[in-house]
Coordinates of C-alpha atoms in Angstrom, one line a residue:
M216 CA -35.8 19.8 -48.1
T217 CA -36.9 18.9 -44.5
K218 CA -38.0 21.4 -41.9
T219 CA -34.8 20.9 -40.1
E220 CA -32.8 21.6 -43.2
E221 CA -34.8 24.7 -43.9
I222 CA -34.0 26.0 -40.4
L223 CA -30.4 25.2 -40.8
R224 CA -30.1 26.9 -44.2
R225 CA -31.7 30.0 -42.7
N226 CA -29.5 30.1 -39.7
F227 CA -26.3 29.4 -41.7
D228 CA -27.2 32.1 -44.3
N229 CA -27.7 34.6 -41.4
A230 CA -24.2 33.8 -40.0
L231 CA -22.8 34.0 -43.5
E232 CA -24.3 37.4 -44.1
V233 CA -22.9 38.8 -40.8
L234 CA -19.5 37.3 -41.3
A235 CA -19.2 38.3 -45.0
E236 CA -19.1 41.9 -43.8
K237 CA -16.5 41.1 -41.1
F238 CA -14.3 39.2 -43.7
K239 CA -14.8 42.3 -46.0
V240 CA -16.3 40.2 -48.7
G241 CA -18.0 42.6 -51.1
D242 CA -20.3 40.2 -53.0
L243 CA -21.1 36.7 -51.8
E244 CA -22.5 35.8 -55.2
K245 CA -19.0 35.5 -56.6
F246 CA -18.6 32.3 -54.5
S247 CA -20.2 29.0 -55.2
R248 CA -23.0 28.5 -52.8
P249 CA -22.3 25.5 -50.5
E250 CA -24.6 22.6 -50.0
I251 CA -25.9 22.3 -46.5
L252 CA -26.6 18.9 -45.0
V253 CA -28.0 17.6 -41.7
Y254 CA -25.9 14.7 -40.6
E255 CA -25.9 12.3 -37.8
G256 CA -22.1 12.3 -37.6
G257 CA -19.5 15.1 -37.1
T258 CA -19.8 18.6 -38.3
G259 CA -17.4 20.0 -40.9
Y260 CA -16.8 21.8 -44.2
N261 CA -15.7 19.6 -47.2
F262 CA -13.8 22.1 -49.3
G263 CA -13.3 19.8 -52.3
E264 CA -17.1 19.1 -52.7
N265 CA -18.2 22.5 -51.2
I266 CA -20.5 20.7 -48.7
I267 CA -21.1 21.6 -45.1
Q268 CA -22.4 18.9 -42.8
F269 CA -24.0 19.8 -39.5
N270 CA -24.9 17.4 -36.8
T271 CA -28.7 17.5 -36.0
S272 CA -27.9 18.8 -32.4
Q273 CA -26.1 21.9 -33.8
V274 CA -28.7 23.4 -36.0
Y275 CA -29.2 26.3 -33.6
S276 CA -25.6 26.5 -32.3
K277 CA -24.3 30.0 -33.1
I278 CA -20.7 29.1 -32.4
V279 CA -20.8 26.1 -34.7
L280 CA -22.7 28.0 -37.4
G281 CA -20.2 30.9 -37.1
E282 CA -17.2 28.6 -37.3
E283 CA -18.4 26.7 -40.4
A284 CA -19.4 29.9 -42.1
S285 CA -15.9 31.2 -41.4
H286 CA -14.2 28.1 -42.8
Y287 CA -16.3 28.5 -45.9
L288 CA -15.4 32.2 -46.4
H289 CA -11.8 31.7 -45.5
L290 CA -11.2 28.9 -48.0
Q291 CA -13.2 30.6 -50.7
L292 CA -11.0 33.7 -50.3
N293 CA -7.8 31.7 -49.9
P294 CA -8.1 28.2 -51.2
L295 CA -4.3 27.8 -51.3
H296 CA -4.4 27.2 -47.5
K297 CA -6.4 24.0 -47.9
T298 CA -4.4 23.0 -51.0
K299 CA -1.3 23.0 -48.8
V300 CA -2.9 20.7 -46.3
L301 CA -3.9 18.3 -49.1
N302 CA -0.3 18.4 -50.4
N303 CA 1.1 17.6 -46.9
F304 CA 2.7 20.9 -46.3
D305 CA 3.4 21.0 -42.6
V306 CA -0.1 19.7 -41.9
I307 CA -0.3 20.6 -38.2
A308 CA 0.8 24.2 -38.8
V309 CA -1.5 24.8 -41.8
T310 CA -4.5 23.0 -40.2
T311 CA -4.0 25.1 -37.0
L312 CA -4.1 28.3 -39.1
I313 CA -7.3 27.2 -40.7
E314 CA -8.8 26.4 -37.3
V315 CA -7.7 29.8 -36.0
V316 CA -9.6 31.6 -38.7
G317 CA -12.7 29.4 -38.2
R318 CA -12.9 29.8 -34.5
Y319 CA -11.9 33.5 -34.6
G320 CA -14.8 34.1 -37.0
A321 CA -17.1 32.2 -34.7
L322 CA -16.1 34.4 -31.8
V323 CA -16.7 37.5 -33.9
Y324 CA -20.2 36.2 -34.8
L325 CA -21.1 35.5 -31.2
N326 CA -20.0 39.0 -30.3
E327 CA -22.1 40.5 -33.1
R328 CA -25.1 38.5 -31.9
G329 CA -24.6 39.7 -28.3
E330 CA -23.7 36.3 -27.0
S331 CA -21.3 35.7 -24.2
I332 CA -17.9 34.2 -25.1
M333 CA -16.7 31.5 -22.7
P334 CA -13.0 31.7 -21.8
F335 CA -10.6 29.3 -23.5
K336 CA -9.8 26.2 -21.4
K337 CA -6.5 24.4 -21.9
R338 CA -6.8 20.7 -22.2
G339 CA -4.5 17.9 -21.0
A340 CA -2.6 15.3 -23.0
F341 CA -3.6 14.5 -26.5
A342 CA -4.6 10.8 -26.2
T343 CA -5.2 9.1 -29.6
E344 CA -3.8 6.2 -31.6
S345 CA -4.7 7.8 -34.9
T346 CA -2.3 10.3 -36.6
Q347 CA -5.2 12.0 -38.3
E348 CA -7.1 12.3 -35.0
F349 CA -3.9 13.6 -33.3
V350 CA -3.5 16.3 -36.0
S351 CA -7.2 17.3 -35.5
Q352 CA -6.9 17.5 -31.7
V353 CA -3.7 19.5 -31.7
S354 CA -4.8 21.9 -34.5
H355 CA -8.2 22.6 -32.9
H356 CA -6.8 23.1 -29.4
Y357 CA -4.0 25.5 -30.4
G358 CA -6.1 27.1 -33.2
Y359 CA -8.9 27.9 -30.7
Q360 CA -6.3 29.2 -28.2
F361 CA -4.8 31.6 -30.8
A362 CA -8.4 32.6 -31.8
H363 CA -9.3 33.6 -28.3
K364 CA -6.1 35.6 -27.9
L365 CA -6.7 37.4 -31.3
M366 CA -10.2 38.3 -30.1
E367 CA -8.9 39.5 -26.8
L368 CA -6.1 41.7 -28.2
H369 CA -7.6 42.9 -31.5
G370 CA -11.4 42.4 -31.6
D371 CA -12.5 41.6 -35.1
T372 CA -9.9 43.8 -36.9
I373 CA -7.4 41.1 -37.8
L374 CA -9.9 38.6 -39.2
P375 CA -10.1 39.8 -42.9
V376 CA -6.3 40.2 -43.1
L377 CA -5.4 36.8 -41.6
A378 CA -7.8 35.1 -43.9
R379 CA -6.1 36.6 -46.9
M380 CA -2.4 36.3 -45.9
E381 CA 0.0 34.2 -47.9
L382 CA 0.5 31.0 -46.0
D383 CA 4.1 31.7 -44.9
E384 CA 3.2 35.2 -43.7
G385 CA 0.2 33.9 -41.9
L386 CA 2.1 31.3 -40.0
K387 CA 4.9 33.8 -39.1
S388 CA 2.5 36.5 -38.1
L389 CA 0.1 34.4 -35.9
P390 CA 2.3 34.0 -32.8
R391 CA 3.2 37.7 -33.0
L392 CA -0.4 38.9 -33.2
A393 CA -1.6 36.4 -30.6
P394 CA 1.3 35.3 -28.3
I395 CA 0.3 32.5 -26.1
T396 CA 3.7 31.1 -24.9
F397 CA 6.5 32.7 -22.8
Y398 CA 8.8 32.7 -25.8
E399 CA 6.2 34.4 -28.0
R400 CA 5.4 37.0 -25.4
N401 CA 8.9 37.8 -24.1
I402 CA 11.6 36.6 -26.5
M403 CA 10.1 36.9 -29.9
P404 CA 9.6 40.7 -29.6
L405 CA 13.3 41.1 -28.8
V406 CA 14.3 39.0 -31.8
D407 CA 11.9 41.0 -34.0
R408 CA 13.3 44.3 -32.7
I409 CA 16.7 43.2 -33.9
T410 CA 15.6 41.8 -37.3
G411 CA 13.0 44.6 -37.9
Y412 CA 10.2 42.1 -38.7
K413 CA 6.6 43.3 -38.4
P414 CA 3.5 41.4 -39.6
N415 CA 2.1 42.9 -42.7
L416 CA -1.4 44.1 -41.8
K417 CA -1.9 46.4 -44.8
L418 CA -2.8 43.8 -47.3
A419 CA -5.1 44.7 -50.2
L420 CA -8.6 43.7 -49.4

């Protein structure tokens, strides 16, 4: 193991320890320990192979470490979310939910470390010729926007619940817990008042 890999493993394990408490994971030993690699390309968690790759420039990035640790914990707790993506179940919606939990956890980690959280910035048009890249851009953009709204409205309290929700309940609850559009802020509450729907936030942890 190189010196850079040793530093990365130490930094990642620190983020994992902090976030395990926030995700309400009692014992990390019940999960298979991920392999950590320093990589010259993009950063990401390979759920199937349980490998997390970090670009060399992100070894000290707390928000990246927090996000990848959150992806790992989320998909260990609720692997069905990733399975649905692999089975082409409304890929953008499910991928967005995964990105919400990842970035939400990263924001919680930054807050725990006393770091400032930069405001979310909306982007312009999604310009890409690749369907896969389009899905990635859309899911990251809206996932991050929902995550910032969750942190603003609820602090870290929703993180362990959202990570464990059944997929349908998670997708239905998200715009109600973190409304970001006019419809979600103004119309959806009226509809829910008629139907009696409320997100289930009392899941067994």
